[in-house]
Amino acid sequence: PPLYHPHPAGASAAAAPRTPKPRTPEPHPAAAATSALGGRRGADEDVAAAGWRARRKHVFVLSEAGKPIYSRHGNEEALAATMGVMMALVSFIQSGGNVIRAICSEDRTLVFEQRGPLLLVSVSRTRQSAAQLRRELAFVHEQILSLLTRGGIARVFARRRGFDLRRLLAGAEAVLDRLLGGGRLVTAARQRALAEGGRLCASDLHLLLNLLGGGAGAGEVWTPVCLPRFNPDGYFYAYAARLGEEEEEGVTLILLSTEREGFYAAAACRRQLEDTLRAQGWLAELGAAVRGGAGYGPSRAGAPELRHFLYKPLEGPEEMQQLPQFTSPELEEPYTSEEEQHRLFDLYHFLHSRVHSPHRPLRLLYHVAEKETLLAWVTSKFELYSCFSPLVTKAGAIAVLTKLLRWLKKEEDWLFIRYPAPFCAAPA
């Protein structure tokens, strides 16, 4: 069972952690912190309305008994019958010795992913491939594991197959809702002794930022968190708190420890770091930079023909390879509306699925769409997805991207965290 310290920001802990009674299911504390900041959006959406059916994407999570656990849109209780039909379909296919993985129609793709006692389903009207949707479902599953661990979920359902897992995830729906949010990692550091054998992979870092990045505004959070890629059956203990006063908010510090009783040491570390940053004037500068945005426009690369791009380096220092990153400019005209942004990223999903096709992978793909021309370029050193005006030629697009690559190489220290700093822990 988790621990939680909802202390006022900047205050010390006033009492020792209370250990909950064993075998008493309780909501995860990070979920409680998120719930305190406000309810989730769309929970009261009418699932019988045309607007609900017209959503671009739905994500459902249910148990093997057909019990609803989570729905991206609408109330889970109102969708109990729908989820029961999903589970019945999966069970019927399994009874014949087969496994249902996807159903594709003209305008929708349904993807089914069984993970232990949980069934995850995606219903999409986007241009994402089944493999891309399955990857999203894997992230949703790992976010649930970050709250409860794989072993914890297995034990709950081993005791009661029909257990309602929402009792343990109460308040965590908002964590799942914002899984694809826009948080930015400013810097990262790890203990030097762990630099070789204890690396934190990007997907675990993504889950950690999503879980704690929105809950620290309530004060200081101390909570167990599972990092599924590192160890799906164990907990770290995470400390999260905003740095600075209320007017400086925007920067969250997250500390990870293996010590169950390490709250006081983590809080002292934050205070020392905060005092140092404030004394040097860096805290105010960091807060102003975050509030002002750290983006850049596509024209900064000196390529006015370029509307937008996504760039992911595949080589670099070993430390950088342990923290995969990508960069892209701010969206500008004609991609300022939500509809146009969805359309652009649907095209990127299409390019990605084509170049990474398991049947016929491609290195270069030139695609002329209705309103723009796109080019995907994949090498052993990088992946690059780009968007141009509709009249650009293939040769012209490659020339622009060659110029862009020179700019990216020149600015890589500004665009990426290339050398996450190691540190030495003080002797006990």
Short mmCIF file of C-alpha atoms in Angstrom, two decimals:
data_model
loop_
_atom_site.label_atom_id
_atom_site.label_comp_id
_atom_site.label_asym_id
_atom_site.label_seq_id
_atom_site.Cartn_x
_atom_site.Cartn_y
_atom_site.Cartn_z
CA PRO A 1 0.00 0.00 0.00
CA PRO A 2 1.28 3.43 -0.90
CA LEU A 3 2.39 6.34 1.25
CA TYR A 4 1.38 9.94 0.70
CA HIS A 5 2.46 13.22 2.29
CA PRO A 6 0.26 16.14 1.14
CA HIS A 7 2.45 18.74 2.86
CA PRO A 8 2.14 22.45 2.02
CA ALA A 9 4.75 23.48 -0.54
CA GLY A 10 8.05 24.31 1.12
CA ALA A 11 7.02 22.92 4.54
CA SER A 12 8.71 20.07 6.37
CA ALA A 13 6.95 16.82 7.17
CA ALA A 14 5.19 17.02 10.51
CA ALA A 15 4.63 13.36 11.19
CA ALA A 16 6.06 9.99 10.30
CA PRO A 17 4.42 8.07 7.43
CA ARG A 18 1.39 6.05 8.40
CA THR A 19 1.38 2.48 7.14
CA PRO A 20 -2.13 1.52 5.96
CA LYS A 21 -3.73 -1.65 7.24
CA PRO A 22 -2.73 -4.70 5.19
CA ARG A 23 -5.09 -6.11 2.55
CA THR A 24 -7.22 -2.98 2.51
CA PRO A 25 -7.51 -1.74 -1.10
CA GLU A 26 -6.88 2.00 -1.23
CA PRO A 27 -6.59 4.44 -4.13
CA HIS A 28 -3.05 5.26 -5.16
CA PRO A 29 -1.83 8.50 -3.52
CA ALA A 30 -0.58 10.06 -6.75
CA ALA A 31 -4.08 9.55 -8.12
CA ALA A 32 -5.49 11.23 -5.03
CA ALA A 33 -3.21 14.21 -5.57
CA THR A 34 -4.37 14.50 -9.17
CA SER A 35 -8.01 14.18 -8.14
CA ALA A 36 -7.58 17.04 -5.67
CA LEU A 37 -6.61 19.34 -8.53
CA GLY A 38 -9.93 18.85 -10.31
CA GLY A 39 -12.08 16.18 -11.90
CA ARG A 40 -11.40 14.62 -15.25
CA ARG A 41 -12.87 16.03 -18.41
CA GLY A 42 -15.51 14.13 -20.38
CA ALA A 43 -16.48 11.73 -17.59
CA ASP A 44 -20.12 12.82 -17.82
CA GLU A 45 -20.28 12.63 -21.61
CA ASP A 46 -23.45 10.94 -22.89
CA VAL A 47 -22.34 7.65 -24.42
CA ALA A 48 -25.59 7.44 -26.41
CA ALA A 49 -25.02 10.79 -28.13
CA ALA A 50 -23.80 11.13 -31.70
CA GLY A 51 -20.89 13.26 -30.49
CA TRP A 52 -19.54 10.40 -28.39
CA ARG A 53 -19.73 7.97 -31.32
CA ALA A 54 -18.02 10.51 -33.59
CA ARG A 55 -14.92 10.78 -31.37
CA ARG A 56 -11.68 10.21 -33.27
CA LYS A 57 -10.46 7.64 -30.80
CA HIS A 58 -11.72 5.64 -27.83
CA VAL A 59 -9.64 3.63 -25.37
CA PHE A 60 -11.25 1.06 -23.08
CA VAL A 61 -9.74 -1.05 -20.29
CA LEU A 62 -11.66 -3.93 -18.73
CA SER A 63 -11.00 -7.06 -16.72
CA GLU A 64 -11.29 -10.66 -17.89
CA ALA A 65 -14.65 -10.78 -16.13
CA GLY A 66 -15.86 -7.92 -18.34
CA LYS A 67 -15.76 -5.37 -15.50
CA PRO A 68 -15.16 -1.82 -16.79
CA ILE A 69 -11.96 -0.18 -15.53
CA TYR A 70 -11.37 2.86 -17.73
CA SER A 71 -12.81 4.71 -20.73
CA ARG A 72 -11.13 7.68 -22.40
CA HIS A 73 -14.53 9.31 -23.07
CA GLY A 74 -17.71 8.81 -21.08
CA ASN A 75 -18.53 7.11 -17.81
CA GLU A 76 -17.30 3.54 -17.38
CA GLU A 77 -20.49 2.45 -15.62
CA ALA A 78 -22.60 3.57 -18.59
CA LEU A 79 -20.35 1.50 -20.87
CA ALA A 80 -20.55 -1.72 -18.86
CA ALA A 81 -22.73 -3.45 -21.47
CA THR A 82 -20.46 -2.33 -24.33
CA MET A 83 -17.36 -3.62 -22.56
CA GLY A 84 -19.16 -6.86 -21.79
CA VAL A 85 -19.74 -7.36 -25.52
CA MET A 86 -16.03 -6.73 -26.18
CA MET A 87 -15.03 -9.37 -23.64
CA ALA A 88 -17.59 -11.81 -25.04
CA LEU A 89 -16.13 -11.34 -28.53
CA VAL A 90 -12.59 -11.97 -27.28
CA SER A 91 -13.69 -15.05 -25.32
CA PHE A 92 -15.58 -16.46 -28.32
CA ILE A 93 -12.50 -16.19 -30.54
CA GLN A 94 -10.31 -17.70 -27.81
CA SER A 95 -12.67 -20.66 -27.46
CA GLY A 96 -11.74 -21.62 -31.01
CA GLY A 97 -8.04 -21.58 -30.22
CA ASN A 98 -7.42 -18.19 -31.83
CA VAL A 99 -6.57 -14.69 -30.62
CA ILE A 100 -8.31 -11.57 -31.92
CA ARG A 101 -5.82 -8.78 -32.53
CA ALA A 102 -7.55 -6.24 -34.77
CA ILE A 103 -10.67 -5.53 -36.81
CA CYS A 104 -10.27 -3.11 -39.72
CA SER A 105 -13.15 -1.50 -41.60
CA GLU A 106 -13.30 1.31 -44.12
CA ASP A 107 -13.29 4.10 -41.54
CA ARG A 108 -12.38 2.45 -38.22
CA THR A 109 -9.71 0.24 -36.70
CA LEU A 110 -10.32 -1.79 -33.55
CA VAL A 111 -7.27 -3.15 -31.75
CA PHE A 112 -7.41 -5.66 -28.89
CA GLU A 113 -4.50 -6.18 -26.48
CA GLN A 114 -4.61 -8.76 -23.68
CA ARG A 115 -2.16 -7.99 -20.85
CA GLY A 116 -2.50 -10.50 -18.00
CA PRO A 117 -5.96 -10.14 -16.44
CA LEU A 118 -6.61 -6.88 -18.33
CA LEU A 119 -8.03 -6.33 -21.81
CA LEU A 120 -7.28 -3.05 -23.55
CA VAL A 121 -9.21 -1.96 -26.64
CA SER A 122 -8.64 0.97 -28.99
CA VAL A 123 -11.30 2.13 -31.46
CA SER A 124 -9.80 4.65 -33.87
CA ARG A 125 -10.96 6.75 -36.82
CA THR A 126 -7.43 8.12 -37.37
CA ARG A 127 -4.87 6.94 -39.94
CA GLN A 128 -2.83 5.15 -37.30
CA SER A 129 -1.89 1.57 -38.04
CA ALA A 130 -2.85 -1.31 -35.77
CA ALA A 131 0.77 -1.50 -34.59
CA GLN A 132 0.76 2.19 -33.60
CA LEU A 133 -2.52 1.82 -31.73
CA ARG A 134 -1.19 -1.27 -29.98
CA ARG A 135 1.84 0.75 -28.85
CA GLU A 136 -0.50 3.35 -27.34
CA LEU A 137 -2.38 0.61 -25.48
CA ALA A 138 0.95 -0.65 -24.13
CA PHE A 139 1.59 2.82 -22.68
CA VAL A 140 -1.84 2.84 -21.04
CA HIS A 141 -1.14 -0.58 -19.54
CA GLU A 142 2.27 0.51 -18.27
CA GLN A 143 0.74 3.62 -16.69
CA ILE A 144 -1.64 1.34 -14.76
CA LEU A 145 1.35 -0.80 -13.72
CA SER A 146 3.14 2.34 -12.52
CA LEU A 147 0.33 2.76 -10.00
CA LEU A 148 -0.32 -0.84 -8.94
CA THR A 149 2.55 -3.08 -10.23
CA ARG A 150 2.09 -6.23 -12.29
CA GLY A 151 2.21 -8.49 -9.23
CA GLY A 152 -0.28 -6.32 -7.34
CA ILE A 153 -2.84 -6.56 -10.13
CA ALA A 154 -2.31 -10.32 -10.48
CA ARG A 155 -2.82 -10.88 -6.74
CA VAL A 156 -6.03 -8.83 -6.66
CA PHE A 157 -7.63 -10.80 -9.48
CA ALA A 158 -6.31 -14.14 -8.19
CA ARG A 159 -8.30 -13.54 -4.99
CA ARG A 160 -11.40 -12.16 -6.73
CA ARG A 161 -11.80 -12.54 -10.48
CA GLY A 162 -14.67 -10.03 -10.51
CA PHE A 163 -12.86 -7.36 -8.47
CA ASP A 164 -13.61 -3.77 -9.49
CA LEU A 165 -10.13 -2.33 -10.14
CA ARG A 166 -11.56 1.20 -10.21
CA ARG A 167 -11.47 1.06 -6.40
CA LEU A 168 -7.67 1.13 -6.58
CA LEU A 169 -7.52 3.59 -9.47
CA ALA A 170 -9.97 6.15 -8.07
CA GLY A 171 -8.73 9.55 -9.24
CA ALA A 172 -6.15 8.06 -11.62
CA GLU A 173 -8.39 8.43 -14.67
CA ALA A 174 -7.03 11.94 -15.18
CA VAL A 175 -3.50 10.50 -15.15
CA LEU A 176 -4.44 8.18 -18.00
CA ASP A 177 -6.31 10.98 -19.82
CA ARG A 178 -3.23 13.18 -20.00
CA LEU A 179 -0.82 10.38 -20.91
CA LEU A 180 0.00 12.09 -24.20
CA GLY A 181 0.38 15.55 -22.67
CA GLY A 182 2.99 18.17 -23.53
CA GLY A 183 5.33 18.23 -20.53
CA ARG A 184 8.99 18.99 -21.21
CA LEU A 185 12.04 17.51 -19.53
CA VAL A 186 14.43 20.36 -18.65
CA THR A 187 17.33 18.23 -17.43
CA ALA A 188 18.07 14.85 -15.88
CA ALA A 189 20.67 13.52 -13.47
CA ARG A 190 21.39 10.07 -12.05
CA GLN A 191 23.64 8.76 -9.33
CA ARG A 192 27.08 7.89 -10.71
CA ALA A 193 26.96 4.43 -9.12
CA LEU A 194 23.82 3.65 -11.15
CA ALA A 195 25.10 5.04 -14.44
CA GLU A 196 26.13 1.62 -15.77
CA GLY A 197 23.55 -0.84 -14.48
CA GLY A 198 20.49 1.15 -13.50
CA ARG A 199 19.46 3.24 -16.49
CA LEU A 200 15.95 4.65 -16.69
CA CYS A 201 14.41 4.05 -20.12
CA ALA A 202 12.41 6.71 -21.95
CA SER A 203 9.02 5.02 -21.57
CA ASP A 204 9.44 4.76 -17.79
CA LEU A 205 10.47 8.42 -17.68
CA HIS A 206 7.39 9.33 -19.74
CA LEU A 207 5.13 7.51 -17.28
CA LEU A 208 6.85 9.09 -14.29
CA LEU A 209 6.49 12.63 -15.64
CA ASN A 210 2.86 12.01 -16.53
CA LEU A 211 2.05 10.57 -13.10
CA LEU A 212 3.76 13.19 -10.96
CA GLY A 213 4.08 16.25 -13.18
CA GLY A 214 0.48 17.30 -12.62
CA GLY A 215 0.13 16.31 -8.97
CA ALA A 216 2.92 18.32 -7.36
CA GLY A 217 0.97 21.57 -7.37
CA ALA A 218 -0.83 20.43 -4.20
CA GLY A 219 2.45 20.55 -2.23
CA GLU A 220 5.04 17.85 -1.71
CA VAL A 221 4.19 14.34 -2.90
CA TRP A 222 5.91 11.20 -1.57
CA THR A 223 4.59 8.06 -3.18
CA PRO A 224 5.65 4.62 -4.38
CA VAL A 225 5.81 4.32 -8.15
CA CYS A 226 6.46 1.28 -10.31
CA LEU A 227 8.67 1.68 -13.40
CA PRO A 228 7.48 -1.24 -15.56
CA ARG A 229 10.47 -1.44 -17.93
CA PHE A 230 12.90 -1.39 -15.00
CA ASN A 231 10.97 -3.76 -12.72
CA PRO A 232 7.23 -4.37 -13.27
CA ASP A 233 6.82 -5.96 -9.83
CA GLY A 234 8.61 -3.46 -7.58
CA TYR A 235 8.33 0.11 -6.33
CA PHE A 236 10.63 3.09 -6.23
CA TYR A 237 9.72 5.95 -3.92
CA ALA A 238 9.21 9.25 -5.71
CA TYR A 239 9.27 12.76 -4.32
CA ALA A 240 7.74 15.59 -6.39
CA ALA A 241 7.40 19.28 -5.58
CA ARG A 242 7.19 22.57 -7.40
CA LEU A 243 10.29 24.75 -7.18
CA GLY A 244 9.92 28.38 -6.16
CA GLU A 245 7.03 30.45 -4.92
CA GLU A 246 3.57 30.52 -6.49
CA GLU A 247 4.55 33.23 -8.97
CA GLU A 248 7.51 31.09 -10.06
CA GLU A 249 5.54 27.90 -10.54
CA GLY A 250 5.99 25.86 -13.67
CA VAL A 251 9.06 23.77 -12.76
CA THR A 252 8.63 20.47 -10.93
CA LEU A 253 11.47 18.58 -9.27
CA ILE A 254 11.16 14.78 -9.12
CA LEU A 255 13.53 12.68 -7.01
CA LEU A 256 13.62 8.87 -7.06
CA SER A 257 14.82 6.76 -4.16
CA THR A 258 14.85 3.13 -3.08
CA GLU A 259 14.45 4.18 0.56
CA ARG A 260 10.92 3.78 1.92
CA GLU A 261 11.57 6.31 4.70
CA GLY A 262 13.46 8.75 2.49
CA PHE A 263 10.91 11.59 2.46
CA TYR A 264 12.79 13.86 4.87
CA ALA A 265 16.08 13.47 3.00
CA ALA A 266 14.35 14.20 -0.32
CA ALA A 267 12.62 17.29 1.09
CA ALA A 268 15.94 18.57 2.46
CA CYS A 269 17.56 17.99 -0.93
CA ARG A 270 14.83 20.03 -2.64
CA ARG A 271 15.22 22.91 -0.20
CA GLN A 272 18.99 22.98 -0.69
CA LEU A 273 18.65 22.89 -4.48
CA GLU A 274 15.94 25.56 -4.44
CA ASP A 275 18.05 27.87 -2.24
CA THR A 276 21.05 27.48 -4.55
CA LEU A 277 19.02 28.16 -7.70
CA ARG A 278 17.39 31.22 -6.13
CA ALA A 279 20.71 32.63 -4.87
CA GLN A 280 22.19 32.39 -8.36
CA GLY A 281 19.10 33.92 -9.98
CA TRP A 282 18.54 30.78 -12.02
CA LEU A 283 15.17 29.86 -10.54
CA ALA A 284 13.47 33.02 -11.80
CA GLU A 285 15.10 32.62 -15.22
CA LEU A 286 14.02 28.99 -15.46
CA GLY A 287 10.43 29.81 -14.49
CA ALA A 288 10.28 32.67 -17.01
CA ALA A 289 11.65 30.42 -19.75
CA VAL A 290 9.05 27.73 -19.03
CA ARG A 291 6.17 30.21 -18.96
CA GLY A 292 7.41 31.88 -22.13
CA GLY A 293 7.73 28.60 -23.97
CA ALA A 294 10.87 26.95 -25.30
CA GLY A 295 9.63 26.46 -28.83
CA TYR A 296 10.93 27.68 -32.16
CA GLY A 297 9.42 28.19 -35.59
CA PRO A 298 10.24 26.17 -38.72
CA SER A 299 11.80 29.29 -40.27
CA ARG A 300 14.56 29.27 -37.62
CA ALA A 301 16.33 26.56 -39.57
CA GLY A 302 16.60 28.93 -42.54
CA ALA A 303 14.30 26.84 -44.72
CA PRO A 304 11.16 28.91 -45.50
CA GLU A 305 9.79 26.17 -47.75
CA LEU A 306 9.42 23.91 -44.72
CA ARG A 307 6.07 23.96 -42.91
CA HIS A 308 6.85 21.49 -40.13
CA PHE A 309 9.04 18.51 -39.27
CA LEU A 310 9.70 15.81 -36.66
CA TYR A 311 13.32 14.77 -36.14
CA LYS A 312 14.61 11.92 -33.99
CA PRO A 313 18.39 11.32 -33.78
CA LEU A 314 19.41 7.66 -33.67
CA GLU A 315 23.09 8.18 -32.89
CA GLY A 316 25.05 10.29 -30.45
CA PRO A 317 26.72 9.89 -27.06
CA GLU A 318 25.83 6.68 -25.22
CA GLU A 319 24.18 8.76 -22.51
CA MET A 320 21.91 10.38 -25.10
CA GLN A 321 20.93 7.00 -26.54
CA GLN A 322 19.68 6.02 -23.09
CA LEU A 323 17.29 8.99 -23.21
CA PRO A 324 15.66 8.95 -26.70
CA GLN A 325 14.39 12.36 -27.75
CA PHE A 326 12.92 14.17 -30.74
CA THR A 327 12.45 17.77 -31.74
CA SER A 328 9.86 19.63 -33.80
CA PRO A 329 9.01 23.31 -34.32
CA GLU A 330 5.86 25.05 -33.13
CA LEU A 331 2.84 24.54 -35.36
CA GLU A 332 2.14 27.58 -37.51
CA GLU A 333 -0.26 28.39 -40.33
CA PRO A 334 -2.04 26.49 -41.79
CA TYR A 335 -1.87 24.11 -38.78
CA THR A 336 -3.17 26.38 -36.03
CA SER A 337 -6.63 24.82 -35.68
CA GLU A 338 -7.18 21.53 -33.86
CA GLU A 339 -8.71 19.99 -36.98
CA GLU A 340 -5.68 20.83 -39.13
CA GLN A 341 -3.27 19.61 -36.46
CA HIS A 342 -5.11 16.28 -36.28
CA ARG A 343 -4.93 16.03 -40.06
CA LEU A 344 -1.19 16.72 -40.13
CA PHE A 345 -0.40 14.14 -37.46
CA ASP A 346 -2.62 11.60 -39.18
CA LEU A 347 -0.36 12.06 -42.21
CA TYR A 348 2.73 11.60 -40.03
CA HIS A 349 1.22 8.40 -38.63
CA PHE A 350 0.65 7.19 -42.20
CA LEU A 351 4.27 7.94 -43.17
CA HIS A 352 5.60 6.20 -40.05
CA SER A 353 3.54 3.07 -40.67
CA ARG A 354 4.73 2.90 -44.30
CA VAL A 355 8.46 3.33 -43.65
CA HIS A 356 8.31 0.87 -40.73
CA SER A 357 6.11 -1.69 -42.46
CA PRO A 358 7.14 -5.21 -41.39
CA HIS A 359 6.46 -6.44 -44.93
CA ARG A 360 8.25 -3.76 -46.98
CA PRO A 361 10.15 -1.15 -44.93
CA LEU A 362 11.26 1.99 -46.76
CA ARG A 363 14.17 4.39 -46.37
CA LEU A 364 12.63 7.30 -48.27
CA LEU A 365 8.97 8.07 -48.90
CA TYR A 366 7.72 11.04 -50.94
CA HIS A 367 3.97 11.51 -50.53
CA VAL A 368 1.78 14.13 -52.24
CA ALA A 369 -1.38 14.81 -50.21
CA GLU A 370 -4.33 17.05 -50.99
CA LYS A 371 -3.00 20.17 -49.23
CA GLU A 372 0.71 19.46 -48.70
CA THR A 373 3.65 17.33 -49.74
CA LEU A 374 5.43 15.16 -47.20
CA LEU A 375 8.74 13.35 -47.14
CA ALA A 376 9.90 10.70 -44.67
CA TRP A 377 13.62 9.91 -44.50
CA VAL A 378 15.00 7.10 -42.32
CA THR A 379 18.69 6.21 -41.98
CA SER A 380 20.86 4.53 -39.37
CA LYS A 381 21.53 8.01 -37.92
CA PHE A 382 18.09 9.64 -37.79
CA GLU A 383 14.38 9.56 -38.58
CA LEU A 384 12.91 12.68 -40.20
CA TYR A 385 9.29 13.39 -41.13
CA SER A 386 8.68 16.68 -42.93
CA CYS A 387 5.87 18.72 -44.45
CA PHE A 388 6.09 21.19 -47.35
CA SER A 389 3.81 23.24 -49.57
CA PRO A 390 2.00 21.09 -52.15
CA LEU A 391 4.15 22.17 -55.12
CA VAL A 392 7.59 21.15 -53.84
CA THR A 393 9.41 18.48 -55.86
CA LYS A 394 11.17 15.46 -54.42
CA ALA A 395 14.59 16.89 -55.29
CA GLY A 396 13.62 20.25 -53.80
CA ALA A 397 12.41 18.62 -50.59
CA ILE A 398 15.64 16.63 -50.19
CA ALA A 399 17.70 19.80 -50.72
CA VAL A 400 15.74 21.61 -48.00
CA LEU A 401 16.12 18.68 -45.60
CA THR A 402 19.86 18.52 -46.23
CA LYS A 403 20.05 22.16 -45.14
CA LEU A 404 17.83 21.38 -42.14
CA LEU A 405 20.09 18.51 -41.06
CA ARG A 406 23.10 20.84 -41.01
CA TRP A 407 21.18 23.23 -38.73
CA LEU A 408 20.07 20.40 -36.44
CA LYS A 409 23.66 19.19 -36.11
CA LYS A 410 24.84 22.70 -35.28
CA GLU A 411 22.13 23.23 -32.63
CA GLU A 412 22.00 19.73 -31.11
CA ASP A 413 23.36 20.88 -27.73
CA TRP A 414 20.46 23.37 -27.52
CA LEU A 415 17.81 20.97 -28.83
CA PHE A 416 18.69 17.82 -26.88
CA ILE A 417 19.89 16.65 -23.46
CA ARG A 418 23.03 14.91 -24.72
CA TYR A 419 24.87 14.23 -21.46
CA PRO A 420 22.57 13.65 -18.45
CA ALA A 421 24.76 14.66 -15.53
CA PRO A 422 25.84 12.01 -13.00
CA PHE A 423 26.18 12.90 -9.33
CA CYS A 424 27.74 11.31 -6.27
CA ALA A 425 25.52 10.69 -3.27
CA ALA A 426 26.85 11.96 0.03
CA PRO A 427 28.09 9.13 2.27
CA ALA A 428 25.58 8.01 4.88
#
